[in-house]
Coordinates of C-alpha atoms in Angstrom, one line a residue:
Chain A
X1 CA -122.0 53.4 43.1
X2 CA -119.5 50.8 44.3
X3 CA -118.1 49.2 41.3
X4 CA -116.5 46.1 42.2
X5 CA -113.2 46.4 41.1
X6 CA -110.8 43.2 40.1
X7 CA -107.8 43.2 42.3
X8 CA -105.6 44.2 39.8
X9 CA -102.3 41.8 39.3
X10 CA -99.4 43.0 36.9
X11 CA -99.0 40.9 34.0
X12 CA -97.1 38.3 35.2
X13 CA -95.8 35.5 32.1
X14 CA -94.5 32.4 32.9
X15 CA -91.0 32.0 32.2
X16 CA -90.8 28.0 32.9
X17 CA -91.2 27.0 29.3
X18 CA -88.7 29.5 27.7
X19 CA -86.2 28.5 30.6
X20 CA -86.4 25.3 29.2
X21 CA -85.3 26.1 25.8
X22 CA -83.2 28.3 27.1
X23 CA -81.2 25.6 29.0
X24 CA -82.0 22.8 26.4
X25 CA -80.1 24.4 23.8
X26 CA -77.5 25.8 25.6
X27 CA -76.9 22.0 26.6
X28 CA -76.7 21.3 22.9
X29 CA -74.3 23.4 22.0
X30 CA -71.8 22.8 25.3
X31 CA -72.3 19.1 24.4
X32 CA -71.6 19.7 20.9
X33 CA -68.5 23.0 21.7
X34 CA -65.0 22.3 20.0
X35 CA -63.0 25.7 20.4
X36 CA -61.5 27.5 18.1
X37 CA -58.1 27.3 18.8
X38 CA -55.6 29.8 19.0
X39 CA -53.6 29.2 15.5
X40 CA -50.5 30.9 14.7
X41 CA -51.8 32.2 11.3
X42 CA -55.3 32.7 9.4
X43 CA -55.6 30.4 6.7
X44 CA -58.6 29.9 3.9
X45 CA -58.7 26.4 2.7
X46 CA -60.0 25.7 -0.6
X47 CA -63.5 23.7 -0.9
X48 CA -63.5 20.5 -2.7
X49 CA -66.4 18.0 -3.1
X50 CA -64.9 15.5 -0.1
X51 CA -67.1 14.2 2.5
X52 CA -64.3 12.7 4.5
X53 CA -64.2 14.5 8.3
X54 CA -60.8 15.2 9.4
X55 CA -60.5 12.6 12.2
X56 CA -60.8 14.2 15.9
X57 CA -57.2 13.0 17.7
X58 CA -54.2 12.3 16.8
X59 CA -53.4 14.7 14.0
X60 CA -50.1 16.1 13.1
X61 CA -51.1 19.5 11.5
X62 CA -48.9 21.2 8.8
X63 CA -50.5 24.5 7.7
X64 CA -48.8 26.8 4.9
X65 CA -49.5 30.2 5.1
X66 CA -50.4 32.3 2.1
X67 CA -47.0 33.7 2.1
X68 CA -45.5 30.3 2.2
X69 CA -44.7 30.0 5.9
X70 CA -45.0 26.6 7.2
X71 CA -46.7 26.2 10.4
X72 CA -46.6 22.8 12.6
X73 CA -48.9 21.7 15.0
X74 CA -49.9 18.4 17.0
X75 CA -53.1 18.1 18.6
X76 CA -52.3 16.6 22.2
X77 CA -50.8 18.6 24.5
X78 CA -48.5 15.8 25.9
X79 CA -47.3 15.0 22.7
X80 CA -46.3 18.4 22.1
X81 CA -44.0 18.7 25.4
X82 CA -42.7 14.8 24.5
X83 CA -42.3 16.2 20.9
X84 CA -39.9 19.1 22.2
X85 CA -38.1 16.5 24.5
X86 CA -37.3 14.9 21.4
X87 CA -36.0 17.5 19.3
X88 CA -34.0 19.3 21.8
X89 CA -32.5 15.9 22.6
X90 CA -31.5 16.0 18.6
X91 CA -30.3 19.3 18.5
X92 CA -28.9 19.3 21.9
X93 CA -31.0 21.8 23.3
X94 CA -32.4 22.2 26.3
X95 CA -35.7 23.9 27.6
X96 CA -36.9 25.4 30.4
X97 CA -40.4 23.8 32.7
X98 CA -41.8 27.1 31.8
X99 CA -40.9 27.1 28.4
X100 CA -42.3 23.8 27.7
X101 CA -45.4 24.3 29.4
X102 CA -45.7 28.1 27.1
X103 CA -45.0 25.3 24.3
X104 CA -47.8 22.9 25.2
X105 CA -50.8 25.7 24.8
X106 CA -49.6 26.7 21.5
X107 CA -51.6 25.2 18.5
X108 CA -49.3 25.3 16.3
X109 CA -46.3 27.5 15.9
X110 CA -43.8 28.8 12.9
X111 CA -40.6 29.4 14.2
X112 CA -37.0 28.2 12.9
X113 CA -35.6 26.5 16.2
X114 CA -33.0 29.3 16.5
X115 CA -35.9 31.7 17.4
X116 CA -37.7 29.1 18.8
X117 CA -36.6 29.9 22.8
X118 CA -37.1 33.7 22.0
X119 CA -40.6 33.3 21.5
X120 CA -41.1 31.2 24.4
X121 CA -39.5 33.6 26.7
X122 CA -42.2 36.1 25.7
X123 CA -45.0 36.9 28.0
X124 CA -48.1 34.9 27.1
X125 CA -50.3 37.3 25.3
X126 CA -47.7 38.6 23.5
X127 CA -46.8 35.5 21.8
X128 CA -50.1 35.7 19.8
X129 CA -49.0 38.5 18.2
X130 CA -45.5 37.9 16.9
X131 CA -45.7 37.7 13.0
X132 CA -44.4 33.9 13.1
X133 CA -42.1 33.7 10.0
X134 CA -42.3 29.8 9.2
X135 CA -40.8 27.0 9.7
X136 CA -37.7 26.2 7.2
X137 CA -38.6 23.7 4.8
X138 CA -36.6 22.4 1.7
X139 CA -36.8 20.9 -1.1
X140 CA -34.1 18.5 -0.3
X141 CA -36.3 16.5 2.6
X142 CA -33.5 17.3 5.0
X143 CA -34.6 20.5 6.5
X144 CA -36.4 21.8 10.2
X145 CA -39.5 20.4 8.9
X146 CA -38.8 17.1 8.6
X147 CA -36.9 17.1 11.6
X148 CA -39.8 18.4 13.7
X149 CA -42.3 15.5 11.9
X150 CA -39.4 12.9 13.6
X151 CA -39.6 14.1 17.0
X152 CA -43.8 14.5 16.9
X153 CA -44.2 10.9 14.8
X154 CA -41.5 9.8 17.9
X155 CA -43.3 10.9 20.6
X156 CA -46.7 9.6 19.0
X157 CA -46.9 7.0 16.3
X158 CA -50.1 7.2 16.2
X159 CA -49.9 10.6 14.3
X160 CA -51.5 10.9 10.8
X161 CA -50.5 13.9 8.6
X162 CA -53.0 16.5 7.7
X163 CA -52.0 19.3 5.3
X164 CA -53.9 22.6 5.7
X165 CA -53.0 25.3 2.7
X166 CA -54.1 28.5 2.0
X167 CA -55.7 29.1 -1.0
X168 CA -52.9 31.5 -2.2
X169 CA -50.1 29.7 -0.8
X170 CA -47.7 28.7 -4.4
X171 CA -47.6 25.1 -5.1
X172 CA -43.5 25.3 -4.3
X173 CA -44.1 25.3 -0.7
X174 CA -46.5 22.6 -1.3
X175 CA -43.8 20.8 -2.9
X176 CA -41.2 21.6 -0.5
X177 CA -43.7 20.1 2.2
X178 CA -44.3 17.2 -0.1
X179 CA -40.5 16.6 -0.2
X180 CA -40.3 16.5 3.5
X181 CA -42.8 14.0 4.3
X182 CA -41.8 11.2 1.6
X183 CA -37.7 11.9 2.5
X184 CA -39.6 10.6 5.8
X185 CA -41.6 7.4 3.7
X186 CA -44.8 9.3 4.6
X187 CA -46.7 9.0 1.0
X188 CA -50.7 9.4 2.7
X189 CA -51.5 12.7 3.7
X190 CA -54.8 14.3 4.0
X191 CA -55.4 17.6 3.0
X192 CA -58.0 19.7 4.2
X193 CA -60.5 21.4 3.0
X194 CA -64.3 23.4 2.9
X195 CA -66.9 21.1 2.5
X196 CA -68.4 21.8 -1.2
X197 CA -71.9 20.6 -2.8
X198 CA -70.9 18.3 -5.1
X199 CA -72.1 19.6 -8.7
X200 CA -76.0 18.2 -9.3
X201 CA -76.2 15.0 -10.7
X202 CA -72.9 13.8 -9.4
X203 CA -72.9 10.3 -7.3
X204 CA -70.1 8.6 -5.4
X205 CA -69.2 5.6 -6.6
X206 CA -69.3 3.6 -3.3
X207 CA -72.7 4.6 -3.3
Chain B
X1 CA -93.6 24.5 37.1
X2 CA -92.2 26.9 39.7
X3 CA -95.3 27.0 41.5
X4 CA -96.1 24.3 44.2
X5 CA -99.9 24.3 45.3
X6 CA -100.2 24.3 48.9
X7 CA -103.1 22.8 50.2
X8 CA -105.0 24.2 52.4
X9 CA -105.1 22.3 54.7
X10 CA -109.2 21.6 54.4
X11 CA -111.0 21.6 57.9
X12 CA -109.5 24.5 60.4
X13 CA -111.6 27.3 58.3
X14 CA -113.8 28.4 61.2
X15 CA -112.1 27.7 64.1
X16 CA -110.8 31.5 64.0
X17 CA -106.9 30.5 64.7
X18 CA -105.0 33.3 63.1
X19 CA -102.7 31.9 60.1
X20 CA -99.9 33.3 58.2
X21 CA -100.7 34.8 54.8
X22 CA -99.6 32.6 52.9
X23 CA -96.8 33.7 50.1
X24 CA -96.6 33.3 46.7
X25 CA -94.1 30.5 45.5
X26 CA -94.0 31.6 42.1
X27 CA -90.6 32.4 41.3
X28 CA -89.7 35.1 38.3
X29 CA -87.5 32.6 35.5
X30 CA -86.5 36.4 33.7
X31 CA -83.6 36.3 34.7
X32 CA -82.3 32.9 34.5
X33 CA -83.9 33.2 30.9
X34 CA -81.6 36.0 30.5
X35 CA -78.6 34.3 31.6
X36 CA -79.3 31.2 29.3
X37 CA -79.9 33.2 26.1
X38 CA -76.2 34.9 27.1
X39 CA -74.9 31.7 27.1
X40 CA -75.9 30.1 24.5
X41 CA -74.9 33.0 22.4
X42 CA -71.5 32.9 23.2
X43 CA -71.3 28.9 22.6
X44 CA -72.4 29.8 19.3
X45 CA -70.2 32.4 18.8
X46 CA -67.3 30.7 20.0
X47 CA -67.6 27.1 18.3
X48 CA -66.8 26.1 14.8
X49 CA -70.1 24.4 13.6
X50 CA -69.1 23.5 10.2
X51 CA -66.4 20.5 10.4
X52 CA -63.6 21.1 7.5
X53 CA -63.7 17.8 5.7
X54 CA -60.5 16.0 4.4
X55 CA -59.2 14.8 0.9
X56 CA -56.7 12.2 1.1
X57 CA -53.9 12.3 -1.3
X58 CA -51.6 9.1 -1.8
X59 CA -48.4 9.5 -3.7
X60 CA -45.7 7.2 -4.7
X61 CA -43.1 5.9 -2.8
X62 CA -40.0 7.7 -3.7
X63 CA -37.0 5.1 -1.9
X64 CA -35.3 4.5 -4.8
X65 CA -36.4 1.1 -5.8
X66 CA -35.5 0.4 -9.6
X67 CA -37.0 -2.9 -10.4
X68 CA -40.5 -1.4 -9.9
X69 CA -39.9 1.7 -11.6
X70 CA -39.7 0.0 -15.0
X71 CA -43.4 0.6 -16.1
X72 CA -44.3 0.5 -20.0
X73 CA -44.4 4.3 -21.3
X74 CA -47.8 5.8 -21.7
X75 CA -48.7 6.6 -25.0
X76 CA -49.3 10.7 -25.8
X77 CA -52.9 9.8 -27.1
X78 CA -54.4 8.6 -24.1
X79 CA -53.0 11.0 -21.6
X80 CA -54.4 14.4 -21.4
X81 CA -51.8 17.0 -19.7
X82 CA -53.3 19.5 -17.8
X83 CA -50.6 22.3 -17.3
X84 CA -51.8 25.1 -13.9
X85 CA -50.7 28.2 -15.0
X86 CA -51.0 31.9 -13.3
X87 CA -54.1 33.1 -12.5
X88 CA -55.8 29.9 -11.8
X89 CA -55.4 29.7 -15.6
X90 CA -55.4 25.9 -17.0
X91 CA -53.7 24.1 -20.0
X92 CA -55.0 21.3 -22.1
X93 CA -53.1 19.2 -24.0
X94 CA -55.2 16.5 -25.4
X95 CA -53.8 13.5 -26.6
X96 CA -50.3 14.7 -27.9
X97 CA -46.7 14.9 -26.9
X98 CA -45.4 18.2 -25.9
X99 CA -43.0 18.3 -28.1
X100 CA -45.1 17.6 -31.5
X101 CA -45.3 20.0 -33.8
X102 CA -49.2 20.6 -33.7
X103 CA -48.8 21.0 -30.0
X104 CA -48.9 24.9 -29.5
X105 CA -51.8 25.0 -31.6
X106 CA -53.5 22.3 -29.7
X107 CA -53.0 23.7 -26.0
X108 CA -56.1 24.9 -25.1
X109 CA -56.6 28.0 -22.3
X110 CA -59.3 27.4 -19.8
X111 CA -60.7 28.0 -16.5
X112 CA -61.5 26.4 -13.9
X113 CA -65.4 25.3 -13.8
X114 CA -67.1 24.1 -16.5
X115 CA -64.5 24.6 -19.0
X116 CA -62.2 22.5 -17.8
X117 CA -65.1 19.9 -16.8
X118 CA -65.9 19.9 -20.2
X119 CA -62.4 19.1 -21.6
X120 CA -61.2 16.8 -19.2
X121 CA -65.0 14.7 -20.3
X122 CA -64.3 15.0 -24.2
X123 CA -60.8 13.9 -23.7
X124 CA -62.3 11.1 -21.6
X125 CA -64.7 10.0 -24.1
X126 CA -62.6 10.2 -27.0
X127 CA -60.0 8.0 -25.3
X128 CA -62.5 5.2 -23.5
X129 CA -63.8 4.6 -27.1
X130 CA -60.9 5.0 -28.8
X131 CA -59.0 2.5 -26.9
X132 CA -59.8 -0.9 -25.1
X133 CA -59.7 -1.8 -21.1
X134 CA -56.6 -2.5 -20.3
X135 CA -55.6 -6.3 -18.5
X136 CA -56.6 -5.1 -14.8
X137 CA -59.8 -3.8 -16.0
X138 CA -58.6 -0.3 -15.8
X139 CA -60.0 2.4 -18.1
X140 CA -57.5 3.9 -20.5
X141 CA -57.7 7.1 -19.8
X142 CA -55.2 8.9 -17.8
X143 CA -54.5 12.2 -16.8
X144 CA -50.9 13.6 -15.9
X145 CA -51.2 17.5 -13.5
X146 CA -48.1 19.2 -13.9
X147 CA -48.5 22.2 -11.4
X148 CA -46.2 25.2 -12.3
X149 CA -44.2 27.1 -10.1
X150 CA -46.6 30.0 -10.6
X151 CA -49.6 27.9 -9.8
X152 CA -51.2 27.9 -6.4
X153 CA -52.1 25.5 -3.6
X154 CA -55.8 26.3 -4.8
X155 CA -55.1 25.0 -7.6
X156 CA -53.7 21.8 -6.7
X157 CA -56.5 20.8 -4.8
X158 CA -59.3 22.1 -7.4
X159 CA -57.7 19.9 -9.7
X160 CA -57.3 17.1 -7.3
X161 CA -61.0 17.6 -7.0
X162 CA -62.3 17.6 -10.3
X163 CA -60.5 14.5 -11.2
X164 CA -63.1 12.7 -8.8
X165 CA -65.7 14.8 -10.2
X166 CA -65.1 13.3 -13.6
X167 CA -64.8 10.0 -11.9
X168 CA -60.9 9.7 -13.0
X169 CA -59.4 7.2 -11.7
X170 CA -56.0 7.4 -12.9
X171 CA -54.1 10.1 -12.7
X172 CA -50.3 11.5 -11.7
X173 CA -48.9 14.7 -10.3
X174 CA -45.9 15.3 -12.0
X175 CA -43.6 18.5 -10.6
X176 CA -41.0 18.2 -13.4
X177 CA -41.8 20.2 -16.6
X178 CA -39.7 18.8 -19.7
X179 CA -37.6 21.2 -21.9
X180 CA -40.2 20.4 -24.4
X181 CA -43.0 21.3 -22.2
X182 CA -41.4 24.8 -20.6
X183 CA -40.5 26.0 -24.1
X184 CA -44.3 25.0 -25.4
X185 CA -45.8 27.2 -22.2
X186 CA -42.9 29.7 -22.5
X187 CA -43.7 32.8 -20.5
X188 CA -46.5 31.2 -19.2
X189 CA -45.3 29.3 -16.2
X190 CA -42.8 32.2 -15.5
X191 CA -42.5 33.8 -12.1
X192 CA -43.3 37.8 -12.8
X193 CA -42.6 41.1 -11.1
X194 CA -45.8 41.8 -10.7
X195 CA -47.0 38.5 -9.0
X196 CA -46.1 38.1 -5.2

């Protein structure tokens, strides 16, 4: 009674094709990665109906906490160190190689210049968690602000102003930022914002 | 495929030479299947997929040049006012000067959404029937935001937004409330205890 028995093989499944998936969208998404930077405060944006992309380079960021902190921060990392150059030049300050490099990684940062060089002596990870308090801002146009909006249109004049507020931030800090930029002649700004369905029915008109 | 087929080699079957067993070339992809999945989960985790998208706000030169500043006033009835109060609340004033008599019992309380769609498009029909094209071809109808102190950044841009909702095309932010205008809002646009 010899049965003639299969060799028995385990199950085997070929991985090739899932592989391929595998890698094909893992190219996507490296091809398609912009990080999440580090930013120096959570904000919510309100949504509005705009289908205008914030442009990729060359943005000079102002973000307004919902407290009413303002936070300032350039995208390029050369422009931020030429940006320091400039305003310690100003102010007649002067910063450490180290502290300028500590400067360069930041995003964007919310510190009166006074306590500008503490930060910057901190350890790295530690200068994540500091609550930032702002950046002075007035309603006069003469203040930190606009002095900080000199040295980064200085160092790049390519720079084109983008406002990012937080949905509870008051409208006087808005104002105050406002004040800043047209004491500077700067009257275009774009401000940023969720992407919104437009309500139904609603065309553009350059459509 | 992972697999390569081997020929083999087609006459020597007989000639009793001793060969190698030959060894599967089959190579397990688990693993590397493994590792891919781990990566693309943290590129997905880590990137911001959805793109904020921009509004772009113009506002007026503020140098001090007087020879442009002399514009013709704008008449009360084809301006609606739109007052941003506390609590995202909004206030209408259709068509009349602050300081008119019939204005407190003309500013109307709404919210944002529909409500306010729907009053900023009566206003805008009464006033584009009401009156003509002016010489540049540009509708009548204009709308002046005055944001309050007690208002919110929120609020700035929801109104921003709605105006090219209704398709307005002329419209002003005004910062400065009139002594007319805070004593017809009153406690409205006043800073509380209670809000922070």
């Amino acid at each position: 009674m010899a049965k003639v028995r299969p060799k028995k093989h385990p199950p085997t499944i070929d991985m090739t094709a899932m592989t391929d998936v595998a890698f094909l969208l893992l190219t996507f998404f490296i091809m398609t990665a912009t990080f999440k930077s580090q930013e120096a405060a959570e904000i919510d944006t309100p949504s509005s109906i705009s289908a205008i992309k914030v442009p990729d380079d060359n943005i000079l960021m102002i973000s307004i906490g919902n407290e009413g902190e303002v936070f300032f921060g350039v995208d390029a990392q050369p422009d931020r160190i030429r940006m320091l150059d400039n305003i310690a030049e100003t102010k007649g300050l002067t910063f450490t190689d180290e502290q300028k490099k500590k400067f360069s990684n930041q995003a964007s940062f919310g510190f009166p210049l006074a306590q500008l060089k503490g930060w910057l002596d901190l350890p790295a990870p530690e200068m994540g968690t500091v609550k930032q308090p702002g950046i002075p801002t007035d309603s006069t146009g003469v203040s930190e602000l606009a002095d900080w909006v000199y040295a980064a249109r200085k160092a790049n004049s390519q720079l084109r102003i983008a406002i990012k507020g937080d949905n509870s931030a008051k409208f006087p800090t808005f104002k105050n930022v406002l004040a800043n930029l047209q004491s500077q002649n700067i009257n275009k700004f774009n401000l940023i914002t969720d992407a919104e369905e437009p309500p139904a029915g609603w065309r553009s008109d350059s459509e | 495929m992972a697999e390569i087929v081997e020929s083999g080699g087609g006459k020597g079957k007989g000639d009793g030479k001793v060969r190698a067993k030959k060894l599967s070339t089959r190579v397990d992809m688990t693993p590397m299947v493994d590792l891919g999945f781990l990566l693309i989960t943290f590129f997905m985790l880590a990137t911001t997929l959805s793109k904020p998208t921009s509004m772009t706000l113009n506002v007026p030169d503020k140098q001090e040049d007087k020879e442009e500043q002399e514009t013709e006033p704008l008449k009360a009835s084809k301006v609606l006012t739109v007052f941003l109060g506390r609590n995202d609340d909004v206030y209408l004033l259709d068509g009349i000067a602050s300081n008119d008599d019939k204005a407190p019992e003309e500013l109307k309380k709404v919210r944002f959404g529909t409500e306010l769609r729907d009053g900023i498009f009566k206003s805008q029909k009464r006033v584009n029937s009401q009156f003509e094209k002016d010489e540049e071809g540009n509708l009548p109808f204009v709308v002046v935001i005055k944001p309050t102190e007690v208002s919110t950044y929120k609020n700035v841009v929801d109104i921003l937004d709605e105006m090219a909702i209704t398709k307005t095309k002329r419209y002003a932010m005004v910062d400065f409330l009139s002594d007319s205008e805070k004593e017809l809002l009153g406690d409205r646009i006043k800073p509380q205890p209670g809000d922070q």
